[in-house]
XYZ file of C-alpha atoms in Angstrom:
335
model
C 88.760 73.329 110.334
C 87.710 76.971 110.614
C 87.827 78.606 114.039
C 84.354 79.352 115.378
C 83.621 82.990 116.275
C 82.701 81.848 119.793
C 86.280 80.709 120.387
C 87.759 83.990 119.102
C 87.716 87.195 121.130
C 86.737 89.381 118.172
C 87.012 92.621 120.127
C 90.571 91.872 121.270
C 91.494 90.666 117.781
C 89.949 93.806 116.254
C 92.045 96.035 118.516
C 95.165 94.038 117.643
C 94.474 94.372 113.904
C 93.756 98.110 114.244
C 97.082 98.648 116.004
C 99.262 96.400 113.845
C 97.798 97.630 110.519
C 98.237 101.354 111.240
C 101.441 101.450 109.157
C 99.434 100.850 105.932
C 98.337 104.517 105.882
C 101.949 105.597 106.504
C 103.058 103.637 103.422
C 100.337 105.183 101.237
C 101.217 108.675 102.452
C 104.926 108.223 101.745
C 104.402 106.659 98.308
C 102.083 109.525 97.333
C 105.173 111.752 97.284
C 106.461 110.137 94.090
C 103.628 108.030 92.653
C 100.449 109.492 91.180
C 97.408 107.212 91.200
C 98.156 103.498 90.640
C 96.367 102.694 93.924
C 95.290 99.328 92.515
C 98.912 98.341 91.830
C 100.105 99.558 95.238
C 97.289 97.683 97.014
C 98.153 94.420 95.260
C 101.874 94.798 95.998
C 101.052 95.293 99.686
C 98.769 92.244 99.657
C 101.638 90.227 98.166
C 103.977 91.545 100.857
C 101.563 90.764 103.711
C 100.508 87.363 102.355
C 104.042 86.268 101.404
C 103.105 85.928 97.741
C 104.973 86.879 94.577
C 103.302 89.260 92.131
C 103.426 89.399 88.327
C 102.724 92.829 86.802
C 101.828 93.125 83.136
C 101.598 96.349 81.200
C 103.231 98.339 78.436
C 106.448 100.231 79.284
C 106.189 103.596 81.024
C 103.426 102.893 83.545
C 105.608 103.357 86.675
C 105.877 99.623 87.426
C 109.591 99.814 88.228
C 109.235 103.104 90.120
C 106.430 101.718 92.292
C 108.323 98.546 93.244
C 111.583 100.370 94.033
C 109.662 103.005 96.024
C 107.938 100.294 98.068
C 111.335 98.793 98.935
C 112.554 102.219 100.122
C 109.625 102.834 102.461
C 110.152 99.377 104.023
C 113.877 100.034 104.497
C 114.800 96.720 102.955
C 117.401 95.421 100.520
C 116.248 95.834 96.919
C 117.661 94.496 93.654
C 116.477 95.243 90.153
C 117.290 92.548 87.613
C 116.929 93.371 83.944
C 116.042 90.109 82.220
C 117.517 89.793 78.728
C 117.867 86.898 76.240
C 121.595 86.524 77.053
C 121.147 86.384 80.853
C 122.643 83.315 82.569
C 121.510 81.605 85.801
C 124.872 82.561 87.367
C 124.059 86.235 86.716
C 121.025 85.753 88.948
C 122.007 83.391 91.766
C 125.803 83.650 91.786
C 128.610 81.242 90.948
C 131.753 79.498 92.172
C 135.025 81.345 91.537
C 138.377 79.537 91.624
C 140.932 81.155 93.910
C 144.389 80.255 92.576
C 146.186 81.417 95.707
C 144.094 79.243 98.017
C 143.612 76.522 95.384
C 139.891 76.303 96.157
C 136.523 77.516 94.951
C 134.756 80.367 96.738
C 131.119 81.361 96.423
C 130.181 84.682 94.906
C 126.517 85.339 95.675
C 124.324 86.919 93.032
C 121.743 89.728 93.226
C 118.967 87.258 94.177
C 120.225 87.634 97.771
C 117.980 90.579 98.610
C 114.538 91.047 100.195
C 112.590 92.545 97.306
C 113.542 91.464 93.792
C 112.267 93.328 90.763
C 112.517 90.900 87.851
C 112.107 93.417 85.054
C 110.739 92.100 81.738
C 110.908 88.523 83.008
C 109.451 87.131 79.785
C 112.529 88.183 77.803
C 114.766 85.666 79.605
C 115.619 82.074 78.595
C 114.105 79.016 80.320
C 117.245 78.219 82.374
C 117.135 81.614 84.089
C 113.424 81.281 84.785
C 114.098 77.844 86.292
C 116.744 79.292 88.620
C 114.310 81.983 89.744
C 111.653 79.302 90.297
C 113.676 77.554 93.028
C 114.222 80.835 94.837
C 110.510 81.718 94.653
C 109.207 78.342 95.772
C 111.857 77.055 98.183
C 113.248 80.354 99.543
C 116.693 78.982 98.846
C 119.360 78.960 96.154
C 121.828 76.222 95.212
C 125.318 77.241 94.074
C 127.535 74.283 93.231
C 126.745 71.685 95.903
C 125.779 74.159 98.624
C 122.280 75.420 99.355
C 121.853 78.911 100.795
C 118.634 80.126 102.474
C 117.306 83.526 101.400
C 116.564 86.317 103.859
C 112.954 87.035 104.803
C 110.865 88.782 103.762
C 111.659 87.606 100.237
C 109.386 88.824 97.490
C 109.663 88.598 93.709
C 107.783 91.328 91.878
C 108.128 90.560 88.187
C 107.115 92.779 85.303
C 106.368 91.508 81.837
C 105.408 93.174 78.604
C 102.335 91.855 76.800
C 103.298 88.597 75.065
C 102.364 89.991 71.650
C 105.383 92.313 71.764
C 108.511 91.396 69.815
C 111.181 89.421 71.684
C 108.893 88.137 74.443
C 108.170 84.529 75.368
C 105.219 83.162 77.349
C 106.208 82.044 80.845
C 105.793 78.296 81.543
C 102.542 77.432 83.346
C 104.526 75.997 86.300
C 106.296 79.322 86.800
C 103.187 81.472 86.345
C 101.365 79.390 88.975
C 104.065 80.317 91.524
C 102.865 83.922 91.423
C 100.115 84.631 93.930
C 98.644 87.323 91.695
C 98.922 88.598 88.167
C 97.826 92.199 87.841
C 97.236 94.146 84.643
C 98.445 97.739 84.782
C 96.469 100.227 82.731
C 97.144 103.789 81.592
C 96.505 106.583 84.122
C 93.384 108.737 83.893
C 93.551 112.135 82.203
C 93.717 114.012 85.535
C 96.388 111.614 86.862
C 98.513 112.031 83.748
C 98.264 115.805 84.051
C 99.574 115.545 87.624
C 102.334 113.122 86.511
C 103.417 115.573 83.809
C 103.506 118.491 86.257
C 105.593 116.514 88.751
C 107.968 114.716 86.414
C 108.576 117.273 83.654
C 111.498 118.699 85.616
C 115.212 118.087 85.478
C 117.181 117.127 88.563
C 116.421 114.783 91.423
C 112.897 113.806 92.361
C 111.628 113.755 95.957
C 113.402 111.352 98.299
C 111.401 108.733 100.206
C 111.829 107.994 103.899
C 111.512 104.501 105.456
C 108.307 104.179 107.492
C 108.534 100.541 108.648
C 111.189 97.857 109.083
C 111.321 94.394 107.467
C 110.701 92.903 110.926
C 107.407 94.784 111.149
C 106.338 93.166 107.879
C 107.125 89.715 109.298
C 105.180 90.563 112.478
C 102.221 91.759 110.372
C 102.198 88.444 108.474
C 101.686 86.595 111.764
C 98.713 88.837 112.570
C 97.248 88.260 109.089
C 97.176 84.525 109.897
C 94.971 85.258 112.929
C 92.234 87.037 110.950
C 88.956 85.139 111.281
C 87.463 83.457 108.228
C 84.013 81.883 108.479
C 83.410 78.397 107.065
C 80.926 79.873 104.561
C 83.638 82.158 103.162
C 86.040 79.211 102.985
C 83.428 77.226 101.063
C 82.869 80.182 98.732
C 86.587 80.120 97.839
C 86.381 76.372 97.136
C 83.223 76.854 95.022
C 84.946 79.516 92.885
C 88.055 77.395 92.302
C 86.125 74.186 91.601
C 83.914 76.050 89.128
C 87.047 76.565 86.992
C 87.656 72.787 86.930
C 84.120 71.418 86.831
C 81.798 74.184 85.592
C 78.794 71.805 85.423
C 78.771 71.557 89.223
C 77.861 75.256 89.380
C 75.404 75.089 86.455
C 77.971 76.596 84.096
C 77.637 73.952 81.384
C 78.429 76.473 78.629
C 81.973 76.929 80.065
C 82.884 73.230 79.834
C 84.165 73.555 76.267
C 85.884 76.886 76.970
C 88.246 75.985 79.848
C 91.246 73.806 79.032
C 92.796 73.819 82.511
C 91.252 75.140 85.709
C 92.954 76.662 88.742
C 95.289 74.506 90.864
C 94.957 73.972 94.656
C 97.502 76.765 94.996
C 94.706 79.103 93.870
C 92.557 78.171 96.893
C 95.467 78.765 99.257
C 96.343 82.100 97.665
C 92.721 83.276 97.587
C 92.505 82.570 101.311
C 95.767 84.355 102.113
C 95.122 87.340 99.849
C 91.584 87.791 101.244
C 92.987 87.839 104.784
C 95.639 90.375 103.749
C 92.951 92.566 102.162
C 90.902 92.449 105.368
C 94.061 93.424 107.315
C 94.574 96.438 105.037
C 90.971 97.440 105.746
C 91.783 97.154 109.503
C 89.233 94.349 109.914
C 89.531 91.243 112.098
C 87.419 89.070 109.800
C 87.168 88.210 106.095
C 84.020 88.982 104.098
C 82.980 87.463 100.738
C 83.688 90.912 99.269
C 87.380 90.551 100.238
C 87.455 87.352 98.182
C 85.645 88.942 95.222
C 87.952 91.979 95.165
C 91.105 89.899 94.727
C 89.671 86.836 92.918
C 90.406 88.159 89.417
C 94.062 88.850 90.278
C 94.568 85.416 91.863
C 92.792 83.447 89.113
C 93.432 85.245 85.788
C 96.789 83.545 85.125
C 95.690 80.110 86.367
C 92.847 79.467 83.920
C 93.814 78.407 80.414
C 91.071 78.873 77.799
C 90.612 76.293 75.038
C 91.278 76.970 71.354
C 87.514 77.327 70.916
C 87.450 80.119 73.509
C 90.417 81.879 71.883
C 88.724 81.624 68.483
C 85.759 83.475 69.969
C 88.055 86.033 71.655
C 87.004 84.797 75.101
C 89.735 85.485 77.675
C 90.379 83.945 81.088
C 89.020 87.185 82.578
C 85.719 86.726 80.715
C 85.481 83.193 82.119
C 86.204 84.364 85.682
C 83.583 87.113 85.449
C 81.020 84.543 84.324
C 81.946 82.241 87.210
C 81.803 85.043 89.790
C 78.418 86.214 88.552
C 77.017 82.673 88.814
C 78.526 81.116 91.966
C 76.311 81.946 94.939
C 77.796 84.468 97.377
C 77.290 83.530 101.072
């Protein structure tokens, strides 16, 4: 049940949010040293970090996806691993394996690169199903099994995966079960003309680029997550989230009869949870102690676009999941 505003000291909570969210500006300022534009991508990565949700980034090569993720890890002063997913990658290359020690006549565990805080799974849709399955356990359970032993992963643990558009050669669509584990899927677009001019001026030089300095610790991220949980969400906003998600499953309920034949599968209950969490994280980044319907609307596309599967009829008419979400958002009443 939602907490009533009468039982929450909004002024005290507002001061707490203002104080604990001050580091957001420090992160932006530091990242601006090496990244031009891409504020949308940076915002969504921070929401994923604050809401403890994995993020899937899709875009053609060369749009600073890898640079942005590695830069974020540097400013948080946390352990970072970049994993290049290829068709010949094995689960052991990801999680580790057992190695036989002849001298001791026993097996010892050699941990893999998954044992880090921020994982960049680069070109995840080029890897075979077994590797994706191994990554799935780590993402969902925050643990890894090697042999008969299960090892917990350090927190914060965040998978930021990049994928090339599925139409490209040598790529495979991710299984629905794996895609649903990502809190958000964000589409990265080309920079504007003025941004690209600035990128060219900065990067068209030989030698080392500017070095980034850590501005917060991993512990501060974990502390911020606890504060995000305290942000007030009114029952009307909660109901709005439910209305949006249920409209993807039963469009008729929201007078969207024309979408019934266009949606094959709607969003899972995980979508409601992630919409709630991501909206709270967005409010935190805005230094606010409460969630507005606008917080939900801003992140709804990113949380829902990979969870709605259009029918063959929709695909034949070139109707995408994004088109369906826009229709739903324009129809469902905003509180």
